[in-house]
Amino acid sequence: MEVKDNVDAQAAMQEEEKGKDAERARWYTDTILQSELADYSPVKGCMVIRPYGYALWEQIQKALDQMIKDTGHSNAYFPMFIPESFMTKEKEHVEGFAPECAVVTHGGGKKLEEPLIVRPTSETIINYMFAKWVQSWRDLPLLINQWANVVRWEMRTRLFLRTTEFLWQEGHTAHATEQEAEEEAQRMLGVYKDFAENWMALPVLTGEKTENERFAGAVRTYCIEALMRDAKALQAGTSHFLGQNFAKAFEIKFQSAEGGLEFAWQTSWGVSTRLVGAIILGHGDEKGLILPPKLAPIQVVIVPIYKTDEDKATVFERCQQIHDLLKPSVRVHFDKREQHTPGWKFNHWEQKGVPIRLNVGPKDVAGNVVEVARRDTGEKIRGVAMSGLENEVAGLLTAVQKNIFERAVAFRKENTRQLTEYGEFKSTMEEKYGFVEANWCGASSCEASIKEETKATIRVIPFDWQPQDGKCIRCGGASTKRVVFAKAY
Ligand SMILES: [Zn+2]
């Protein structure tokens, strides 16, 4: 019954969306199910990440974890249950998160004295511990990261993009000065940008969120925003400068070098399994996934082609030889299954987004060559010599990574417009989508009207943009503030 409800919820969401949005939503769901990244679960709003999807998440984790460690952070683990009283200590934080909290009221067959919140994020419990650990300026900075699951009770869910339970990493830091905390928040945003562009092959805009879109309890929220292939935006990661809000709520005080007692300055930052959704929507095409080589669980797949048993023996031997040759440097898979035809396998691996496919038939064996197929361009290169194949493959993987990044950059450029007329703004948001750069007066009321009338939101106030004289796109009031609008996931 729940399974049906869950599928119905997804169907209802797709029905609400019209035309190309609905088509794209169907494509997204079908691609995930058919490429076996994830499946619906019997628990409403929650998904099962299947082995192929989890392998992709593991690649993301591995690369990002190293980057987090290289910037001085250590991993730790905190309980998933948070005493209810902790959540209420920071006023804005509880107001922001209370509506989506799951609450445990019973344990061991008894009603609990104090209900426990299943973490929607861990600022409160981590800062409770920070208060114990931070006594002196010598204890700072404290740089912690946690890989964990969190729960936010979502009414409208979508695989990887918005699920009730999801996996993520959350960084939490405490610093002696405001400047150090600010630098940290921006440094980690820089790490996310680096990861998005150099690993996921997705260009991102960086900047600050408006007050309306700010993390509950933060002073400033920074984000990376990517443009998907349907020209809708996706927030792919956030980094928050928390000021002293949580330090005051949890009494994280330290003896300064000068001898005074001061509150710590803090940050938090996170990315989640949503990144998998970004990769699917940012690169995929009508055939299915296109995975960036640096993160693909399988970078190269080898498909044997033969008709007779005699051919099979020589072809298999060669495929195994190629597999063993590439194994030390590449994530390679030899598809030995006999129940499927080569044509079926071609479609299968294309759908799963494997960057490079090597086709090996009897003539290739005889000629000491292989046929190479690229997933990103569909190009087939015949007669690639066996000698030096590992270098050829390494070069191609680099080329695919570069090509899909450049393609995404070009797509974003084509779909970024500078507008001054609200009429044009509205029709763009109805038909073309994309990023729209425009002036905004800074009033929340204008931001809200635009959202109401066009479903577009201010995605980001870019860091490096100079003030530019103009008129607010909505009210026509004088404005120097340039911002980026888009319809977003
Ligand atoms: Zn205005």
Coordinates of C-alpha atoms and ligand atoms in Angstrom, one line a residue:
M1 CA 0.0 0.0 0.0
E2 CA 2.7 2.4 1.0
V3 CA 4.7 1.6 -2.2
K4 CA 1.6 2.5 -4.2
D5 CA 1.2 5.7 -2.3
N6 CA 4.8 6.6 -2.9
V7 CA 4.5 6.0 -6.6
D8 CA 1.2 7.9 -6.7
A9 CA 2.8 10.9 -5.0
Q10 CA 5.5 11.0 -7.7
A11 CA 2.9 10.6 -10.4
A12 CA 0.8 13.5 -8.8
M13 CA 3.9 15.7 -8.8
Q14 CA 4.5 14.9 -12.5
E15 CA 0.9 15.5 -13.4
E16 CA 1.1 19.0 -11.8
E17 CA 3.9 19.9 -14.1
K18 CA 2.9 20.6 -17.6
G19 CA 4.5 20.1 -21.0
K20 CA 8.3 19.8 -21.1
D21 CA 8.5 19.9 -17.3
A22 CA 6.4 16.7 -17.1
E23 CA 8.3 15.1 -19.9
R24 CA 11.6 15.9 -18.2
A25 CA 10.3 14.6 -14.8
R26 CA 9.3 11.3 -16.5
W27 CA 12.7 11.1 -18.2
Y28 CA 14.4 11.7 -14.9
T29 CA 12.5 9.0 -13.0
D30 CA 12.7 6.5 -15.9
T31 CA 16.5 7.1 -16.2
I32 CA 17.1 6.5 -12.5
L33 CA 14.9 3.3 -12.4
Q34 CA 16.3 1.9 -15.7
S35 CA 19.9 2.6 -15.0
E36 CA 19.4 1.0 -11.5
L37 CA 20.7 4.0 -9.5
A38 CA 17.7 3.8 -7.0
D39 CA 14.3 2.5 -6.5
Y40 CA 11.2 3.4 -4.5
S41 CA 11.0 2.1 -1.0
P42 CA 8.0 0.8 1.0
V43 CA 8.5 3.9 3.2
K44 CA 6.8 7.0 1.9
G45 CA 9.3 9.6 0.7
C46 CA 12.3 7.4 1.2
M47 CA 14.3 5.7 -1.5
V48 CA 16.6 2.7 -1.8
I49 CA 19.9 3.6 -3.3
R50 CA 20.9 0.5 -5.4
P51 CA 24.4 -0.7 -5.8
Y52 CA 25.2 1.3 -9.0
G53 CA 23.8 4.5 -7.4
Y54 CA 25.7 3.8 -4.1
A55 CA 28.9 3.1 -6.0
L56 CA 28.5 6.6 -7.6
W57 CA 27.9 8.1 -4.2
E58 CA 31.0 6.3 -2.9
Q59 CA 33.1 7.9 -5.7
I60 CA 31.7 11.3 -4.7
Q61 CA 32.4 10.6 -1.0
K62 CA 36.0 9.5 -1.7
A63 CA 37.0 12.5 -3.7
L64 CA 35.2 15.1 -1.5
D65 CA 36.4 13.4 1.7
Q66 CA 40.0 13.9 0.7
M67 CA 39.4 17.5 -0.2
I68 CA 37.7 18.1 3.2
K69 CA 40.7 16.5 4.9
D70 CA 43.2 18.4 2.8
T71 CA 41.7 21.6 4.1
G72 CA 42.3 20.6 7.7
H73 CA 39.1 18.9 8.8
S74 CA 38.7 15.6 10.7
N75 CA 35.7 13.2 10.5
A76 CA 33.7 12.4 13.6
Y77 CA 30.3 10.9 14.3
F78 CA 27.5 12.3 16.5
P79 CA 24.1 10.7 17.6
M80 CA 21.2 10.8 15.1
F81 CA 18.9 11.6 18.0
I82 CA 18.8 15.2 19.4
P83 CA 17.0 16.1 22.6
E84 CA 14.0 18.3 21.8
S85 CA 15.2 21.0 24.2
F86 CA 18.4 21.4 22.1
M87 CA 16.5 22.3 19.0
T88 CA 14.6 25.1 20.7
K89 CA 17.8 26.9 22.0
E90 CA 18.4 28.8 18.7
K91 CA 15.1 30.5 17.9
E92 CA 15.4 30.9 14.2
H93 CA 16.8 27.4 13.8
V94 CA 13.8 25.7 15.5
E95 CA 11.3 27.9 13.6
G96 CA 13.0 26.8 10.3
F97 CA 13.2 23.1 11.1
A98 CA 10.3 22.3 13.4
P99 CA 7.8 21.8 10.6
E100 CA 9.9 19.1 9.0
C101 CA 11.2 17.2 12.1
A102 CA 10.5 13.5 12.8
V103 CA 10.1 13.1 16.5
V104 CA 10.6 9.9 18.6
T105 CA 8.3 9.9 21.6
H106 CA 8.6 6.2 22.7
G107 CA 11.5 3.9 23.2
G108 CA 11.8 0.4 24.8
G109 CA 8.0 0.3 25.1
K110 CA 7.8 3.5 27.3
K111 CA 7.0 7.1 26.7
L112 CA 10.3 9.1 26.7
E113 CA 10.7 11.8 29.3
E114 CA 12.0 14.1 26.6
P115 CA 11.1 13.5 23.0
L116 CA 14.1 13.0 20.6
I117 CA 14.3 14.7 17.3
V118 CA 15.8 12.6 14.4
R119 CA 18.5 15.0 13.2
P120 CA 17.4 17.2 10.3
T121 CA 21.0 18.7 10.6
S122 CA 23.4 18.5 13.5
E123 CA 24.3 22.1 14.6
T124 CA 22.6 21.7 18.0
I125 CA 24.1 18.4 19.1
I126 CA 27.5 19.2 17.7
N127 CA 27.6 22.6 19.3
Y128 CA 26.6 21.2 22.6
M129 CA 29.8 19.1 22.4
F130 CA 31.8 22.0 21.1
A131 CA 30.9 23.9 24.3
K132 CA 32.6 21.1 26.3
W133 CA 35.6 20.9 24.1
V134 CA 36.4 24.6 23.6
Q135 CA 37.8 26.3 26.7
S136 CA 40.7 28.4 25.4
W137 CA 41.9 30.1 22.2
R138 CA 44.3 27.2 22.0
D139 CA 41.4 24.8 21.3
L140 CA 40.5 26.7 18.2
P141 CA 39.9 26.4 15.4
L142 CA 37.8 23.2 15.8
L143 CA 37.3 21.7 12.3
I144 CA 34.9 18.7 12.2
N145 CA 33.1 16.9 9.4
Q146 CA 30.5 14.2 9.7
W147 CA 29.2 11.8 7.0
A148 CA 25.7 10.8 8.0
N149 CA 22.0 10.5 7.2
V150 CA 19.5 13.1 8.0
V151 CA 15.7 13.2 8.0
R152 CA 13.5 16.1 6.9
W153 CA 9.8 15.3 6.6
E154 CA 9.1 16.3 3.0
M155 CA 5.6 16.3 1.5
R156 CA 6.7 16.3 -2.1
T157 CA 9.6 14.0 -2.8
R158 CA 11.7 13.2 -5.9
L159 CA 14.4 10.6 -6.1
F160 CA 17.8 12.0 -5.0
L161 CA 16.6 15.6 -5.2
R162 CA 14.3 15.7 -2.3
T163 CA 13.8 12.7 -0.1
T164 CA 12.7 12.4 3.5
E165 CA 15.9 10.7 4.5
F166 CA 19.1 11.5 2.6
L167 CA 22.8 11.0 3.0
W168 CA 25.2 13.9 3.2
Q169 CA 28.3 15.4 4.8
E170 CA 28.0 18.3 7.2
G171 CA 31.0 20.3 8.3
H172 CA 30.9 22.2 11.6
T173 CA 33.6 24.6 12.7
A174 CA 34.4 27.0 15.5
H175 CA 36.9 29.9 15.3
A176 CA 38.4 32.6 17.5
T177 CA 37.6 35.5 15.2
E178 CA 34.8 36.6 12.8
Q179 CA 37.3 36.9 10.0
E180 CA 38.6 33.3 10.4
A181 CA 35.0 32.0 10.3
E182 CA 34.1 34.1 7.3
E183 CA 37.2 32.8 5.5
E184 CA 36.3 29.2 6.4
A185 CA 32.8 29.6 5.1
Q186 CA 34.1 30.9 1.8
R187 CA 37.0 28.3 1.6
M188 CA 34.5 25.5 1.8
L189 CA 32.3 27.0 -0.8
G190 CA 35.4 27.1 -2.9
V191 CA 36.0 23.4 -2.3
Y192 CA 32.4 22.7 -3.4
K193 CA 32.9 24.8 -6.5
D194 CA 36.2 22.9 -7.3
F195 CA 34.4 19.6 -6.8
A196 CA 31.4 20.5 -8.9
E197 CA 33.5 21.7 -11.8
N198 CA 36.5 19.4 -11.8
W199 CA 34.9 16.2 -10.7
M200 CA 31.2 16.5 -11.6
A201 CA 32.0 18.5 -14.7
L202 CA 29.3 21.0 -13.9
P203 CA 30.1 24.8 -13.9
V204 CA 28.5 26.6 -10.9
L205 CA 27.8 30.1 -9.9
T206 CA 28.9 31.1 -6.4
G207 CA 27.5 33.8 -4.2
E208 CA 25.2 34.6 -1.3
K209 CA 21.5 33.7 -0.8
T210 CA 18.9 36.3 0.0
E211 CA 17.4 36.5 3.5
N212 CA 14.4 34.5 2.4
E213 CA 16.6 31.6 1.2
R214 CA 19.0 31.7 4.1
F215 CA 19.7 28.7 6.4
A216 CA 17.7 28.9 9.6
G217 CA 20.1 30.3 12.2
A218 CA 22.8 31.6 9.8
V219 CA 24.0 35.2 9.4
R220 CA 24.8 34.5 5.7
T221 CA 24.3 31.5 3.4
Y222 CA 26.5 31.0 0.4
C223 CA 25.8 28.5 -2.3
I224 CA 26.8 26.9 -5.5
E225 CA 24.1 26.9 -8.3
A226 CA 24.2 24.8 -11.4
L227 CA 22.1 24.8 -14.5
M228 CA 20.5 21.5 -15.5
R229 CA 20.0 20.5 -19.2
D230 CA 16.3 21.5 -19.0
A231 CA 17.5 25.0 -18.1
K232 CA 16.3 24.8 -14.5
A233 CA 18.7 25.6 -11.7
L234 CA 19.8 23.3 -8.9
Q235 CA 21.3 24.3 -5.6
A236 CA 24.1 21.9 -5.3
G237 CA 25.7 22.9 -2.0
T238 CA 25.6 25.5 0.8
S239 CA 28.1 27.0 3.2
H240 CA 26.9 29.1 6.2
F241 CA 28.6 31.8 8.2
L242 CA 26.8 31.4 11.5
G243 CA 28.3 34.3 13.3
Q244 CA 27.9 33.7 17.1
N245 CA 24.3 32.6 17.0
F246 CA 24.8 29.0 18.0
A247 CA 27.8 29.9 20.2
K248 CA 25.6 32.1 22.3
A249 CA 22.7 29.5 22.4
F250 CA 25.1 26.7 23.4
E251 CA 27.6 28.8 25.4
I252 CA 30.7 28.0 23.3
K253 CA 33.0 30.4 25.2
F254 CA 36.7 30.6 25.3
Q255 CA 39.5 32.4 27.1
S256 CA 41.1 34.7 24.5
A257 CA 44.9 35.2 24.2
E258 CA 44.3 38.6 25.9
G259 CA 42.5 36.9 28.9
G260 CA 38.9 37.8 28.2
L261 CA 36.0 35.4 27.7
E262 CA 34.6 35.4 24.2
F263 CA 32.0 33.5 22.2
A264 CA 33.3 31.4 19.2
W265 CA 32.6 32.3 15.6
Q266 CA 31.2 29.5 13.5
T267 CA 30.4 27.9 10.2
S268 CA 28.5 24.9 8.8
W269 CA 28.4 23.5 5.3
G270 CA 27.0 20.5 3.5
V271 CA 26.4 18.6 0.3
S272 CA 24.1 15.6 -0.1
T273 CA 23.0 12.7 -2.4
R274 CA 21.3 15.6 -4.3
L275 CA 24.7 15.7 -6.1
V276 CA 23.7 12.5 -7.8
G277 CA 20.6 14.2 -9.1
A278 CA 22.7 17.1 -10.3
I279 CA 24.9 14.7 -12.4
I280 CA 21.8 13.0 -13.9
L281 CA 20.1 16.2 -14.8
G282 CA 23.2 18.1 -15.7
H283 CA 24.6 15.7 -18.3
G284 CA 22.0 13.1 -19.2
D285 CA 20.5 12.7 -22.7
E286 CA 17.7 10.7 -24.4
K287 CA 19.7 7.5 -24.1
G288 CA 20.2 7.9 -20.3
L289 CA 23.0 8.8 -18.0
I290 CA 26.3 10.4 -19.0
L291 CA 28.6 10.1 -16.1
P292 CA 31.8 12.2 -15.7
P293 CA 34.7 9.8 -16.0
K294 CA 36.3 10.9 -12.7
L295 CA 33.3 9.8 -10.8
A296 CA 31.9 6.9 -12.9
P297 CA 31.8 3.7 -11.0
I298 CA 32.7 1.9 -14.2
Q299 CA 34.9 4.1 -16.5
V300 CA 35.4 1.5 -19.3
V301 CA 33.3 -1.5 -20.2
I302 CA 34.5 -4.3 -22.5
V303 CA 31.9 -6.0 -24.7
P304 CA 32.8 -9.2 -26.5
I305 CA 31.3 -9.8 -30.0
Y306 CA 31.2 -13.3 -31.4
K307 CA 29.0 -15.9 -33.2
T308 CA 30.8 -19.2 -32.9
D309 CA 32.2 -21.0 -29.9
E310 CA 35.6 -20.9 -31.5
D311 CA 35.4 -17.1 -31.8
K312 CA 34.1 -16.8 -28.3
A313 CA 37.2 -18.4 -26.9
T314 CA 39.7 -16.1 -28.7
V315 CA 37.5 -13.0 -28.1
F316 CA 37.1 -13.8 -24.4
E317 CA 40.8 -14.3 -24.0
R318 CA 41.5 -10.9 -25.6
C319 CA 38.9 -9.2 -23.5
Q320 CA 40.3 -10.6 -20.3
Q321 CA 43.8 -9.5 -21.4
I322 CA 42.5 -5.9 -22.0
H323 CA 40.7 -6.0 -18.7
D324 CA 43.9 -7.0 -16.9
L325 CA 45.9 -4.4 -18.8
L326 CA 43.6 -1.6 -17.8
K327 CA 42.7 -2.7 -14.2
P328 CA 45.6 -1.0 -12.4
S329 CA 44.7 2.4 -13.7
V330 CA 41.0 2.4 -14.7
R331 CA 37.7 1.2 -13.2
V332 CA 37.1 -1.4 -15.9
H333 CA 34.3 -4.0 -16.3
F334 CA 34.3 -7.0 -18.7
D335 CA 30.7 -7.9 -19.5
K336 CA 30.8 -11.7 -19.8
R337 CA 27.1 -12.3 -19.7
E338 CA 26.0 -14.8 -22.4
Q339 CA 22.2 -14.3 -22.1
H340 CA 22.4 -10.8 -23.7
T341 CA 23.3 -9.8 -27.3
P342 CA 26.1 -7.2 -27.9
G343 CA 23.4 -4.8 -29.1
W344 CA 21.5 -5.2 -25.8
K345 CA 24.7 -4.6 -23.9
F346 CA 25.5 -1.4 -25.9
N347 CA 22.1 0.1 -25.0
H348 CA 22.5 -1.1 -21.4
W349 CA 25.9 0.5 -20.8
E350 CA 24.9 3.7 -22.7
Q351 CA 21.9 4.0 -20.4
K352 CA 24.2 3.6 -17.4
G353 CA 26.4 6.4 -18.7
V354 CA 29.7 4.5 -18.8
P355 CA 32.1 6.9 -20.5
I356 CA 34.0 4.5 -22.8
R357 CA 33.0 1.2 -24.3
L358 CA 35.5 -1.2 -26.0
N359 CA 34.0 -3.6 -28.5
V360 CA 36.1 -6.6 -29.3
G361 CA 35.2 -9.0 -32.2
P362 CA 37.2 -11.8 -34.0
K363 CA 38.6 -9.4 -36.6
D364 CA 39.8 -7.0 -33.9
V365 CA 41.6 -9.9 -32.2
A366 CA 43.2 -10.9 -35.5
G367 CA 44.3 -7.3 -36.3
N368 CA 45.4 -6.5 -32.7
V369 CA 43.0 -3.7 -32.5
V370 CA 39.8 -2.7 -30.6
E371 CA 36.8 -0.5 -31.4
V372 CA 36.3 2.4 -29.0
A373 CA 32.9 4.0 -28.4
R374 CA 32.5 7.3 -26.6
R375 CA 29.3 7.8 -24.6
D376 CA 29.4 11.6 -24.6
T377 CA 29.6 12.1 -28.4
G378 CA 28.5 8.7 -29.6
E379 CA 31.6 8.6 -31.8
K380 CA 33.1 5.2 -32.7
I381 CA 36.8 4.9 -33.3
R382 CA 37.7 1.7 -35.2
G383 CA 41.1 0.0 -35.3
V384 CA 42.6 1.4 -32.1
A385 CA 45.9 -0.4 -31.6
M386 CA 46.3 -2.8 -28.7
S387 CA 49.8 -1.5 -28.1
G388 CA 49.5 1.7 -26.0
L389 CA 45.8 1.0 -25.4
E390 CA 46.1 2.0 -21.7
N391 CA 47.4 5.5 -22.7
E392 CA 44.8 5.9 -25.4
V393 CA 42.0 5.0 -22.9
A394 CA 43.4 7.4 -20.2
G395 CA 43.6 10.2 -22.8
L396 CA 40.0 9.5 -23.9
L397 CA 38.7 9.6 -20.3
T398 CA 40.3 13.0 -19.9
A399 CA 38.8 14.2 -23.2
V400 CA 35.3 13.0 -22.2
Q401 CA 35.6 14.8 -18.8
K402 CA 36.7 18.0 -20.5
N403 CA 34.1 17.8 -23.3
I404 CA 31.1 17.4 -21.0
F405 CA 32.3 20.2 -18.8
E406 CA 32.8 22.5 -21.8
R407 CA 29.4 21.5 -23.2
A408 CA 27.8 22.4 -19.8
V409 CA 29.6 25.8 -19.9
A410 CA 28.4 26.5 -23.4
F411 CA 24.8 25.4 -22.5
R412 CA 24.8 27.8 -19.5
K413 CA 26.1 30.6 -21.6
E414 CA 23.4 30.1 -24.2
N415 CA 20.8 30.0 -21.4
T416 CA 21.9 33.0 -19.5
R417 CA 20.1 36.3 -20.3
Q418 CA 20.4 39.9 -19.1
L419 CA 16.9 41.3 -18.9
T420 CA 15.4 44.7 -17.9
E421 CA 11.7 44.2 -18.9
Y422 CA 9.4 42.3 -16.6
G423 CA 7.2 41.1 -19.5
E424 CA 10.1 39.5 -21.1
F425 CA 11.2 38.1 -17.8
K426 CA 7.9 36.4 -17.4
S427 CA 7.8 34.9 -20.8
T428 CA 11.4 33.7 -20.4
M429 CA 10.4 31.9 -17.2
E430 CA 7.4 30.4 -18.9
E431 CA 9.1 29.2 -22.1
K432 CA 12.9 29.2 -22.0
Y433 CA 13.9 29.2 -18.3
G434 CA 17.7 29.5 -17.8
F435 CA 19.5 32.0 -15.6
V436 CA 18.3 35.6 -15.9
E437 CA 20.6 38.4 -14.6
A438 CA 18.6 41.4 -13.6
N439 CA 18.5 44.2 -11.1
W440 CA 16.6 43.8 -7.9
C441 CA 15.7 46.6 -5.4
G442 CA 16.4 44.3 -2.4
A443 CA 12.8 44.2 -1.1
S444 CA 11.5 40.8 0.1
S445 CA 8.1 41.9 -1.3
C446 CA 9.4 42.1 -4.9
E447 CA 11.2 38.8 -4.4
A448 CA 7.9 37.2 -3.2
S449 CA 5.9 38.7 -6.0
I450 CA 8.3 37.4 -8.6
K451 CA 8.1 33.9 -7.1
E452 CA 4.3 34.0 -7.0
E453 CA 3.9 35.3 -10.6
T454 CA 6.7 33.4 -12.4
K455 CA 7.8 30.6 -9.9
A456 CA 11.4 32.0 -10.4
T457 CA 13.5 32.6 -7.3
I458 CA 16.7 34.5 -6.7
R459 CA 19.3 31.8 -6.9
V460 CA 22.3 33.7 -5.9
I461 CA 23.8 37.2 -5.5
P462 CA 27.2 36.6 -7.1
F463 CA 30.3 37.5 -5.1
D464 CA 32.3 39.2 -7.8
W465 CA 29.6 41.4 -9.5
Q466 CA 30.1 45.1 -9.4
P467 CA 27.0 47.2 -8.6
Q468 CA 25.3 48.3 -11.8
D469 CA 22.8 51.1 -12.0
G470 CA 19.4 50.0 -13.2
K471 CA 15.8 49.4 -12.2
C472 CA 14.3 46.6 -10.2
I473 CA 12.9 44.0 -12.7
R474 CA 9.6 43.9 -10.7
C475 CA 8.9 47.3 -9.2
G476 CA 11.0 49.6 -11.4
G477 CA 12.6 51.1 -8.3
A478 CA 16.2 52.3 -8.4
S479 CA 18.7 49.5 -7.9
T480 CA 22.3 48.7 -8.2
K481 CA 22.0 45.1 -7.1
R482 CA 22.5 42.5 -9.8
V483 CA 21.2 39.0 -9.0
V484 CA 20.5 35.7 -10.8
F485 CA 17.0 34.4 -11.1
A486 CA 15.9 31.0 -12.3
K487 CA 13.2 28.4 -11.9
A488 CA 14.8 25.8 -9.7
Y489 CA 14.4 22.2 -8.6
Ligands
ZN1 ZN 11.6 46.0 -6.4

